[in-house]
Amino acid sequence: MTYTAPLADMRFALREVAGLSGVAVLPGYEHATDDTIDAVLEEAGKLAGNGLAPLNREGDKVGAKLENGVVRTAPGFAAIYKEFVEGGWNSLPFDPEFGGQGMPWLLATAVQEMWQAANMGFGLVLLLNQGAIDAIHHHGSDEQKATYLPKMISGEWTGTMNLTEPQAGSDLGQLKSRAVKNGDHYLVSGQKIFITYGEHDMAENIVHLVLARTPDAPAGVRGISLFIVPKYLPGADGTPGKRNDLRCVSLEHKLGIHASPTCVMSFGDDGGAVGYLVGEEGRGLSYMFTMMNNARLSVGIQGLAIAERAYQQAAAFARTRVQSKDDGSAAPASVSIVHHADVRRMLMTMRAQIEAMRALGYYTAAGIDGALKQPDKAAGRKIQDRVDLLIPIVKAWFTDLGNEIASTGVQIHGGMGFIEETGAAQHLRDARILPIYEGTNGIQARDLVGRKVAKDGGETMLALVAEMRATAEEMKAAPGDDIEAIRTGLQAAADALEDATKWVVQSVKAELVNALAGSVPFLRLAGTALGGWLLARSALVAQTWLGQRDGDPAFLEAKLVTARFYAEVILPPALAQLGPLKSAGRTVFALSEEQF
Ligand SMILES: Cc1cc2nc3c(=O)[nH]c(=O)nc-3n(C[C@H](O)[C@H](O)[C@H](O)COP(=O)(O)OP(=O)(O)OC[C@H]3O[C@@H](n4cnc5c(N)ncnc54)[C@H](O)[C@@H]3O)c2cc1C
């Protein structure tokens, strides 16, 4: 179970698809030179492959354990976390004012892919901390920022996200945790469930971001406020002081990500945990959404990462497992299974979808940088609209594909895939949480059709369709039948996405439940079409470079072939989602509740 960061494809996606050079010249990113970026990618690749990946299997087998109120992480985790902190890896994209390195989110996203691919159980602590930093950075007071951000950015302290309660999952308006004002702070009480890294032994303090209700708050989402509730209250000198009134009462037993402690947290058993209000009362959920946007991109990247890991493992197995004769040869000897057409079809399916996801994931991350740093505010706002539209697609499409690809990885292993020692099964088990947490994929699709597509009458999505058509136009001038096949696929994708978008806009107005019944197929169609667009752009670059005899020809030819496979094999069935998407609403309410 090894992992090698796919640096060649990462660099290609960063530079040729996401436009790294355009990002690196934005004000504040001048230090993100080509050399620095290359060095970061190289070093991160080494740490992921040599440090994190070897701990993945043991982390799965041993898992995190709760002993006398203390969560012991899996073997080797605390030591490698220390290495992370000392190496400054936590601080990559954050504000230099608080000790961050101020690198583009685009670069941090590629690095994030490596951590998550190498060891998702470990990578989660980084992901949650990143989201918590983001929330405090955007909404905390100056004093809160000064107290918490330097420690969290360095990674000496880690952050959590305490939203879920037994009766409040997708519907956070139901949450009951309470916060009562007590002088300069609040006393927080209540139970939270499923809290990732809610307790652990890797950092000296844990900063919980907790959603709770003040006594006179209105019911529903408008009554929710956000609090910083640290495990140890920071003393005057900033070091962890008195233990706060909160604890992890149990750990969940899970299908996967065993190394990541999923905690039931109890706040205020002895009178109330000290909590500090972030921003204003009643605005907690909107603040959390800042953090969730960031976290949703990261969870999408987890889907890409687990897919890459499963692909690498399946490809290595296919090259070495010998079984059956070669269909195309009279030779009597058996060959490795990578010779067989169906195994190749599976590997190509994995590879093409991974490259499409990487292209779309990095493109979205580049948008985050553009929206943050673009000097022209109106242009920045437009980029942000595009990012907001893409985030639910990245979260849900990538994580569904992560599952499908991990499952294909098991299939390529045959019976050995079902046996735990091989490791292919762990990827599938680990992948299964991704469509569920950080807002289920059903909730992402709801967000996409309602808040994103319908809100602006489809304008942002149709602007993307126009860009797809522009790429198709550009391709007309490029030579080769690969390009022509890819262009034909892209044209069909643009037509289908335009048609589907107009249908969504109209259905949300006319019959909301129809749009909602078709929302998941719509999201799938949108993701597959946009991924196809960015693969077409990649193919165009590859074709141009090949013509100029520039770059590695084997890599560029593989890019073309992979994009063609995507256009001819992956796109057509995904575009056929348009039918089910329009008709689902007619039948889903035809049965009574009792009939299910
Ligand atoms: C391993 C793990 C780690 C987690 N980490 C954290 C964490 O760190 N912090 C935290 O706060 N939470 C965390 N969670 C909780 C996670 O975010 C929730 O499980 C998730 O949001 C779904 O909520 P739920 O489980 O209550 O499901 P429910 O909300 O009960 O949903 C059940 C089903 O109904 C569907 N559904 C619900 N409402 C709608 C609707 N309006 N329209 C269409 N479909 C709908 C859902 O899509 C889903 O299929 C974690 C969960 C797990 C399992």
Coordinates of N, CA, C and O in Angstrom, one line a residue, residues 1-5 42-59 74-84 89 114-123 126 202 309:
M1 N 0.8 -1.2 0.0 CA 0.0 0.0 0.0 C 0.9 1.2 0.0 O 1.0 1.9 1.0
T2 N 1.4 1.5 -1.1 CA 2.3 2.7 -1.2 C 1.5 3.8 -1.9 O 0.5 3.6 -2.5
Y3 N 2.0 5.0 -1.8 CA 1.4 6.1 -2.5 C 2.5 7.0 -3.1 O 3.5 7.4 -2.3
T4 N 2.4 7.4 -4.3 CA 3.3 8.3 -4.9 C 2.5 9.5 -5.5 O 1.6 9.3 -6.3
A5 N 2.9 10.6 -5.0 CA 2.1 11.8 -5.4 C 2.2 11.9 -7.0 O 3.4 11.9 -7.5
E42 N 7.3 18.9 -4.3 CA 8.3 17.8 -4.2 C 8.3 17.4 -2.7 O 8.2 16.2 -2.4
E43 N 8.5 18.3 -1.8 CA 8.7 18.0 -0.4 C 7.4 17.4 0.2 O 7.4 16.4 1.0
A44 N 6.2 18.0 -0.2 CA 5.0 17.4 0.3 C 4.8 16.0 -0.2 O 4.3 15.1 0.5
G45 N 5.2 15.8 -1.5 CA 5.1 14.4 -2.0 C 5.9 13.4 -1.2 O 5.5 12.3 -1.0
K46 N 7.1 13.8 -0.8 CA 8.0 12.9 0.0 C 7.3 12.6 1.3 O 7.3 11.5 1.8
L47 N 6.8 13.7 2.0 CA 6.2 13.5 3.3 C 5.0 12.6 3.2 O 4.7 11.7 4.1
A48 N 4.2 12.8 2.2 CA 3.0 12.0 2.0 C 3.3 10.6 1.7 O 2.8 9.6 2.3
G49 N 4.3 10.4 0.8 CA 4.6 9.0 0.4 C 5.4 8.2 1.4 O 5.1 7.1 1.7
N50 N 6.4 8.9 2.0 CA 7.3 8.2 2.9 C 6.8 8.3 4.4 O 7.1 7.4 5.2
G51 N 6.1 9.4 4.7 CA 5.7 9.5 6.2 C 4.3 9.1 6.4 O 4.1 8.2 7.3
L52 N 3.3 9.6 5.7 CA 1.9 9.4 6.0 C 1.4 8.0 5.5 O 0.7 7.3 6.2
A53 N 1.7 7.7 4.2 CA 1.2 6.5 3.6 C 1.5 5.3 4.4 O 0.6 4.4 4.6
P54 N 2.7 5.1 4.9 CA 3.0 3.9 5.6 C 2.2 3.7 6.9 O 2.1 2.6 7.5
L55 N 1.6 4.8 7.4 CA 0.8 4.7 8.7 C -0.7 4.4 8.4 O -1.4 4.2 9.4
N56 N -1.0 4.4 7.2 CA -2.5 4.3 6.8 C -3.1 3.0 7.2 O -4.2 2.9 7.8
R57 N -2.4 1.9 6.9 CA -3.0 0.6 7.2 C -3.1 0.3 8.7 O -4.1 -0.1 9.2
E58 N -2.0 0.7 9.4 CA -1.9 0.5 10.9 C -3.0 1.3 11.5 O -3.7 0.9 12.5
G59 N -3.2 2.5 11.0 CA -4.2 3.4 11.5 C -5.6 2.8 11.4 O -6.4 3.0 12.3
A74 N -3.7 6.6 16.6 CA -3.1 5.4 16.1 C -1.6 5.5 16.2 O -1.0 6.6 16.2
P75 N -0.9 4.4 16.2 CA 0.6 4.4 16.3 C 1.2 5.3 15.2 O 0.9 5.2 14.0
G76 N 2.1 6.1 15.7 CA 2.9 7.0 14.8 C 2.2 8.3 14.4 O 2.9 9.2 13.9
F77 N 1.0 8.5 14.8 CA 0.3 9.7 14.4 C 0.8 10.9 15.1 O 1.0 12.0 14.5
A78 N 1.0 10.8 16.4 CA 1.4 11.9 17.2 C 2.8 12.4 16.7 O 3.1 13.6 16.6
A79 N 3.7 11.4 16.4 CA 5.0 11.7 16.0 C 5.0 12.5 14.6 O 5.7 13.5 14.4
I80 N 4.2 11.9 13.7 CA 4.2 12.6 12.4 C 3.5 13.9 12.4 O 3.8 14.9 11.7
Y81 N 2.5 14.1 13.3 CA 1.9 15.4 13.5 C 2.9 16.4 13.9 O 2.9 17.5 13.4
K82 N 3.8 16.0 14.9 CA 4.8 16.9 15.3 C 5.7 17.3 14.2 O 6.1 18.5 14.0
E83 N 6.0 16.4 13.3 CA 6.8 16.7 12.1 C 6.1 17.7 11.2 O 6.7 18.6 10.6
F84 N 4.8 17.6 11.1 CA 4.0 18.5 10.3 C 4.1 19.9 10.9 O 4.3 20.9 10.2
W89 N 3.9 22.8 7.8 CA 2.9 22.4 6.8 C 1.5 22.9 7.0 O 0.8 23.1 6.0
M114 N -2.5 15.4 -1.5 CA -1.5 14.4 -1.2 C -1.7 13.9 0.2 O -1.7 12.7 0.5
W115 N -2.0 14.8 1.2 CA -2.2 14.3 2.6 C -3.4 13.4 2.6 O -3.4 12.3 3.3
Q116 N -4.5 13.7 1.9 CA -5.7 12.9 2.0 C -5.5 11.6 1.3 O -6.1 10.6 1.8
A117 N -4.8 11.6 0.2 CA -4.6 10.3 -0.5 C -3.7 9.4 0.3 O -3.9 8.2 0.4
A118 N -2.7 10.0 1.0 CA -1.7 9.2 1.7 C -2.4 8.6 3.0 O -2.1 7.4 3.3
N119 N -3.2 9.4 3.6 CA -3.8 8.9 4.9 C -4.9 9.8 5.3 O -4.8 10.8 6.0
M120 N -6.1 9.3 4.9 CA -7.3 10.2 5.1 C -7.6 10.3 6.6 O -8.1 11.3 7.1
G121 N -7.4 9.2 7.4 CA -7.7 9.2 8.8 C -6.9 10.3 9.5 O -7.3 11.0 10.4
F122 N -5.7 10.5 9.1 CA -4.8 11.6 9.6 C -5.2 12.9 9.0 O -5.3 13.9 9.7
G123 N -5.4 12.9 7.7 CA -5.7 14.2 7.0 C -6.8 15.0 7.5 O -6.9 16.2 7.4
L126 N -6.2 17.9 9.8 CA -5.7 19.1 9.1 C -6.9 19.9 8.5 O -7.0 21.1 8.5
M202 N -2.5 14.7 20.0 CA -1.5 15.2 19.1 C -1.1 16.7 19.3 O -0.1 17.1 18.8
R309 N -5.6 7.2 -4.8 CA -5.0 6.1 -4.1 C -5.4 4.7 -4.6 O -4.6 3.8 -4.7

